[in-house]
């Protein structure tokens, strides 16, 4: 009986209705800032700033690098021993699954978690600053709020405001923490440390130094929540434009969360987690990230020229996308030319392999009956239905 009722509901949502299913606008300015800042501040700020200093060789130059670039790096959690890889991946997989469940069950709870973890990590970093110690700088994640504009209240006002405030907050915070690191430790000590925040905790807090390890874990978990929250909306919007299977464009009929796209994002995340060690995963994500940044920003210029009539509540100065494209192309090509690695070939093959699936099944709709049956089955199983755009 339950499935028959749900089937009727799904069939109803397929037909034109005056009031169709929509994702609610649950994210305010504070939630938006939390997504931007909370996703940017991960475990890296606590762990391994020594790499940048070792590359540039100057404390002043390293501070300049933190200000001008968006390097993201995370060092091992422990100082004196390497924990088993199975344990590391199990904890990471558990965190991914926990965040997925929260995001599927309650959108508002996911936003509240993001706010709470942002405040927790800011307090931890402020304490480090007061102790005159500095950590790693990372800006990855500033763009994540763009993926959830449909759920953002007054996006034409809150989107640019949240990004500006969030990035400014993280920039000032990271610079203060970097100055703090270099004030307490010599460059040689900083470079030799495998987890700078933990080393700081041992020196400043003594027996309470383990708090920094906990703070790094909490910071990473908050960043994971923000990344999954926004990343799930990316495949959701892509499917709604007809570029991904239709099931990914649906939301839960009661909780209004994009459950299928969140599960899909989780599945991809777990595959990446199991694919290699930390360095390999960073090589994958960095290359892919800047590759798609270049493509996305190129789309801004293309639409500005080809579709000038489109509504644009927020219109960016055209020179800025051009500069971003130049920087993105450099950041994609420079590592390959400087130090070619097999990982880049794997990533390129993975990118183009998507064409093999897209052309027959999405573009030409080969075996539409099979996809339709699978979609209906998953709709019944996940209790999801199509949703209108929340304009």
XYZ file of C-alpha atoms in Angstrom:
391
model
C 0.000 0.000 0.000
C 2.845 2.346 0.837
C 4.444 1.808 -2.579
C 1.126 2.278 -4.383
C 0.624 5.621 -2.647
C 4.169 6.642 -3.476
C 3.717 5.518 -7.091
C 0.642 7.734 -7.387
C 2.619 10.617 -5.925
C 5.455 10.084 -8.422
C 3.026 9.913 -11.344
C 1.369 13.079 -10.103
C 4.670 14.927 -9.946
C 5.377 13.927 -13.554
C 2.269 15.871 -14.694
C 2.012 19.686 -14.846
C 0.876 20.972 -11.479
C 0.366 24.526 -10.188
C 2.364 23.751 -7.042
C 5.112 21.227 -7.690
C 7.869 19.900 -5.511
C 10.625 22.440 -4.844
C 13.748 22.619 -2.732
C 13.256 25.131 0.070
C 15.458 28.171 0.556
C 16.895 27.210 3.936
C 20.292 28.953 3.726
C 20.641 32.492 5.037
C 23.671 34.782 5.043
C 25.226 33.098 8.107
C 24.716 29.661 6.567
C 26.225 30.882 3.287
C 29.294 32.299 5.027
C 29.624 29.043 6.958
C 29.581 26.998 3.745
C 32.241 29.226 2.156
C 34.543 29.580 5.167
C 33.801 26.181 6.694
C 34.618 24.346 3.482
C 37.802 26.342 2.927
C 39.100 25.683 6.443
C 39.903 21.988 6.483
C 42.553 19.968 8.255
C 45.332 21.533 6.196
C 45.551 24.692 8.292
C 46.520 22.566 11.288
C 48.887 20.139 9.646
C 51.597 20.884 7.077
C 52.577 24.500 6.258
C 56.222 23.453 6.137
C 55.966 22.464 2.459
C 55.379 26.002 1.222
C 58.164 27.388 3.395
C 60.549 24.690 2.174
C 59.737 25.538 -1.452
C 60.147 29.324 -1.210
C 62.855 29.344 1.488
C 61.743 32.634 3.033
C 59.167 33.372 5.761
C 58.163 36.611 4.043
C 57.782 34.918 0.685
C 55.758 32.113 2.244
C 53.306 34.671 3.666
C 53.028 36.183 0.198
C 52.274 32.738 -1.242
C 49.487 32.259 1.326
C 48.005 35.557 0.262
C 48.155 35.041 -3.506
C 47.508 31.335 -4.054
C 45.092 28.636 -2.995
C 47.309 25.728 -2.109
C 45.541 22.900 -0.350
C 47.510 20.253 1.522
C 46.879 17.945 4.452
C 49.665 16.179 6.356
C 49.377 12.857 8.267
C 47.399 13.010 11.494
C 50.039 11.561 13.769
C 53.586 12.755 14.348
C 55.528 9.686 15.436
C 53.879 6.782 13.638
C 51.990 6.009 10.481
C 48.545 4.577 11.288
C 47.261 1.667 9.165
C 45.834 2.770 5.823
C 42.764 0.589 6.390
C 41.995 2.475 9.596
C 42.474 5.857 7.908
C 40.220 4.951 4.990
C 37.608 3.391 7.295
C 37.392 6.561 9.385
C 37.216 8.704 6.244
C 34.530 6.446 4.739
C 32.553 6.572 7.992
C 32.730 10.369 8.010
C 31.552 10.513 4.375
C 28.623 8.175 5.097
C 27.651 10.068 8.274
C 27.647 13.400 6.456
C 25.622 11.849 3.618
C 22.965 10.551 6.023
C 22.670 13.947 7.707
C 22.361 15.748 4.360
C 19.740 13.264 3.128
C 17.622 13.398 6.281
C 17.541 17.101 7.032
C 18.862 20.043 4.998
C 18.449 22.473 7.890
C 20.433 20.188 10.218
C 23.262 20.018 7.658
C 23.413 23.824 7.529
C 23.409 24.036 11.335
C 26.268 21.520 11.512
C 28.193 23.695 9.071
C 27.647 26.773 11.269
C 28.645 24.954 14.476
C 31.798 23.437 12.997
C 32.808 26.781 11.481
C 32.620 28.471 14.894
C 34.528 25.562 16.473
C 37.388 25.732 13.990
C 37.549 29.555 14.138
C 37.857 29.365 17.930
C 40.637 26.785 17.613
C 42.513 28.905 15.069
C 42.021 32.061 17.145
C 43.603 30.272 20.100
C 46.580 29.340 17.939
C 46.903 32.976 16.853
C 46.896 34.121 20.458
C 49.729 31.663 21.092
C 51.632 33.130 18.113
C 51.681 30.095 15.887
C 50.764 29.631 12.190
C 49.408 26.907 9.973
C 48.717 25.992 6.431
C 46.761 28.224 4.115
C 44.067 26.927 1.830
C 41.335 28.612 -0.180
C 39.825 25.563 -1.857
C 36.069 25.672 -1.318
C 35.337 29.367 -1.796
C 33.218 28.471 -4.847
C 30.980 25.888 -3.151
C 28.189 28.319 -2.326
C 27.568 28.753 -6.066
C 26.275 25.173 -6.170
C 23.476 25.842 -3.666
C 22.113 29.203 -4.845
C 18.707 27.572 -5.339
C 18.524 27.059 -1.572
C 20.036 30.440 -0.678
C 17.718 33.167 0.557
C 17.969 36.310 -1.607
C 20.874 34.903 -3.661
C 21.361 38.130 -5.615
C 22.305 39.797 -2.308
C 23.609 36.998 -0.102
C 25.778 35.168 -2.679
C 28.354 37.919 -3.333
C 28.124 39.089 0.278
C 28.699 35.610 1.754
C 31.632 34.872 -0.572
C 33.244 38.248 0.118
C 32.846 37.938 3.884
C 33.814 34.257 3.956
C 36.963 34.623 1.857
C 38.009 37.771 3.737
C 37.484 36.009 7.068
C 39.601 33.025 6.054
C 42.301 35.220 4.492
C 42.764 37.338 7.618
C 42.563 34.293 9.875
C 45.139 32.319 7.887
C 47.553 35.249 7.675
C 47.369 35.782 11.436
C 47.961 32.095 12.049
C 50.908 32.080 9.616
C 52.511 35.061 11.361
C 51.930 33.239 14.642
C 53.701 30.083 13.409
C 56.735 32.000 12.195
C 56.912 34.021 15.406
C 57.142 30.976 17.656
C 59.095 28.533 15.477
C 62.174 28.949 13.358
C 61.812 28.140 9.659
C 63.936 25.025 10.192
C 61.667 23.774 12.991
C 58.577 24.468 10.918
C 59.895 22.632 7.862
C 60.905 19.590 9.914
C 57.459 19.258 11.516
C 55.062 16.722 9.989
C 51.982 18.214 11.680
C 52.615 21.819 12.667
C 49.513 22.385 14.771
C 50.212 19.239 16.781
C 53.810 20.363 17.314
C 52.495 23.732 18.455
C 50.101 22.022 20.815
C 52.887 19.965 22.356
C 55.073 23.045 22.878
C 52.429 25.503 24.078
C 49.806 23.289 25.694
C 52.081 20.562 27.007
C 50.085 17.504 27.979
C 47.011 19.076 26.378
C 48.636 19.144 22.952
C 46.302 16.408 21.722
C 43.585 19.082 21.534
C 45.098 20.276 18.258
C 44.707 16.798 16.752
C 41.044 16.839 17.753
C 40.656 20.368 16.356
C 42.165 19.271 13.035
C 39.741 16.331 12.862
C 36.741 18.546 13.633
C 37.875 21.075 11.053
C 38.234 18.367 8.400
C 34.781 16.974 9.253
C 33.193 20.412 8.922
C 34.901 20.915 5.569
C 33.673 17.470 4.457
C 30.091 18.368 5.379
C 30.253 21.599 3.393
C 31.821 19.890 0.392
C 29.194 17.124 0.290
C 26.348 19.576 0.905
C 27.350 21.681 -2.102
C 28.823 18.903 -4.257
C 25.591 16.919 -4.169
C 23.740 19.906 -5.618
C 26.142 19.982 -8.561
C 25.115 16.573 -9.920
C 21.496 17.397 -9.008
C 21.498 20.523 -11.201
C 23.409 18.750 -13.978
C 20.829 15.954 -14.093
C 17.982 18.458 -14.185
C 19.532 19.945 -17.341
C 19.424 16.479 -18.930
C 23.178 15.801 -18.783
C 23.009 13.137 -16.043
C 20.463 10.340 -15.466
C 17.064 11.700 -14.470
C 17.060 9.987 -11.077
C 19.817 12.349 -9.888
C 17.525 15.350 -10.461
C 14.967 14.189 -7.894
C 14.445 15.097 -4.247
C 12.948 13.265 -1.295
C 9.178 13.791 -1.210
C 9.162 14.588 2.516
C 12.609 15.900 3.444
C 13.158 17.845 0.181
C 16.833 16.838 0.096
C 18.486 15.696 -3.180
C 19.041 12.196 -1.821
C 20.007 10.427 -5.104
C 22.649 13.010 -6.009
C 24.045 12.922 -2.459
C 24.321 9.124 -2.642
C 25.966 9.393 -6.069
C 28.484 11.951 -4.767
C 29.204 9.710 -1.782
C 29.814 6.730 -4.074
C 32.315 8.714 -6.157
C 34.003 10.008 -2.988
C 34.468 6.491 -1.630
C 35.973 5.329 -4.934
C 38.450 8.219 -4.854
C 39.227 7.459 -1.206
C 40.115 3.858 -2.052
C 42.036 4.718 -5.223
C 45.352 5.650 -3.631
C 47.293 7.401 -0.919
C 47.029 11.024 0.136
C 49.498 12.361 -2.425
C 47.742 10.575 -5.283
C 44.326 11.866 -4.240
C 45.670 15.425 -3.989
C 47.144 15.106 -7.495
C 43.751 13.953 -8.788
C 41.706 16.651 -7.081
C 44.064 19.565 -7.797
C 44.319 18.764 -11.490
C 40.581 18.202 -11.843
C 39.689 21.245 -9.765
C 41.605 23.765 -11.839
C 40.639 22.017 -15.083
C 36.953 22.501 -14.307
C 37.555 26.010 -12.979
C 38.908 26.940 -16.412
C 35.946 25.343 -18.208
C 33.365 26.890 -15.869
C 34.765 30.403 -16.058
C 35.065 30.068 -19.845
C 31.324 29.436 -19.803
C 30.807 32.815 -18.138
C 32.550 34.580 -21.022
C 30.751 32.445 -23.622
C 27.312 33.188 -22.179
C 28.140 36.885 -21.822
C 28.843 37.012 -25.575
C 26.255 34.543 -26.924
C 23.421 35.152 -24.431
C 23.615 38.828 -23.432
C 19.859 38.904 -22.789
C 19.939 36.388 -19.912
C 18.976 37.805 -16.489
C 22.068 38.466 -14.371
C 21.273 39.641 -10.828
C 25.029 39.662 -10.210
C 27.312 40.594 -13.120
C 31.053 40.125 -12.673
C 33.569 42.441 -14.360
C 34.609 40.641 -17.570
C 38.359 41.051 -16.956
C 38.169 38.917 -13.802
C 37.082 35.685 -15.597
C 39.865 36.216 -18.147
C 42.480 36.425 -15.375
C 41.035 33.344 -13.651
C 41.207 31.335 -16.892
C 44.856 32.293 -17.417
C 45.706 31.320 -13.832
C 43.754 28.042 -14.101
C 45.476 27.037 -17.350
C 48.851 27.709 -15.766
C 47.984 25.685 -12.649
C 46.840 22.766 -14.824
C 49.830 22.730 -17.169
C 52.674 23.792 -14.871
C 52.723 20.650 -12.653
C 52.509 18.377 -15.707
C 55.389 20.093 -17.505
C 57.499 20.443 -14.371
C 56.969 16.952 -12.951
C 54.967 14.580 -15.196
C 53.213 11.827 -13.248
C 51.077 8.871 -14.254
C 48.166 10.184 -12.156
C 47.519 12.952 -14.678
C 47.043 10.360 -17.427
C 44.577 8.441 -15.244
C 42.594 11.614 -14.633
C 42.508 12.461 -18.343
C 41.285 8.958 -19.192
C 38.612 9.178 -16.488
C 37.413 12.501 -17.900
C 37.089 11.247 -21.452
C 35.585 7.927 -20.367
C 32.476 9.850 -19.377
C 31.883 10.529 -23.066
C 31.521 6.783 -23.647
C 28.555 6.706 -21.262
C 27.094 10.111 -22.109
C 26.830 9.811 -25.903
C 24.835 6.540 -26.131
C 22.760 6.640 -22.945
C 22.117 10.363 -22.396
C 22.476 12.071 -25.779
C 21.060 9.344 -28.044
C 18.975 7.720 -25.288
C 19.919 4.132 -26.112
C 17.811 1.606 -24.152
C 15.416 4.233 -22.767
C 13.103 1.539 -21.434
C 15.862 0.099 -19.257
C 16.696 3.513 -17.809
C 13.016 4.274 -17.236
C 12.460 1.039 -15.306
C 15.582 1.671 -13.246
C 14.481 5.248 -12.556
C 11.014 4.184 -11.390
C 12.483 1.459 -9.169
C 14.892 3.913 -7.547
C 12.093 6.460 -7.136
C 10.041 3.949 -5.194
C 13.013 2.728 -3.199
C 14.342 6.180 -2.278
C 10.935 7.923 -2.127
C 11.985 10.713 -4.474
C 10.267 12.721 -7.205
C 11.170 15.429 -9.761
C 11.502 18.970 -8.466
C 10.935 22.304 -10.151
C 13.618 24.945 -10.339
C 13.404 27.334 -7.427
C 13.773 30.614 -9.316
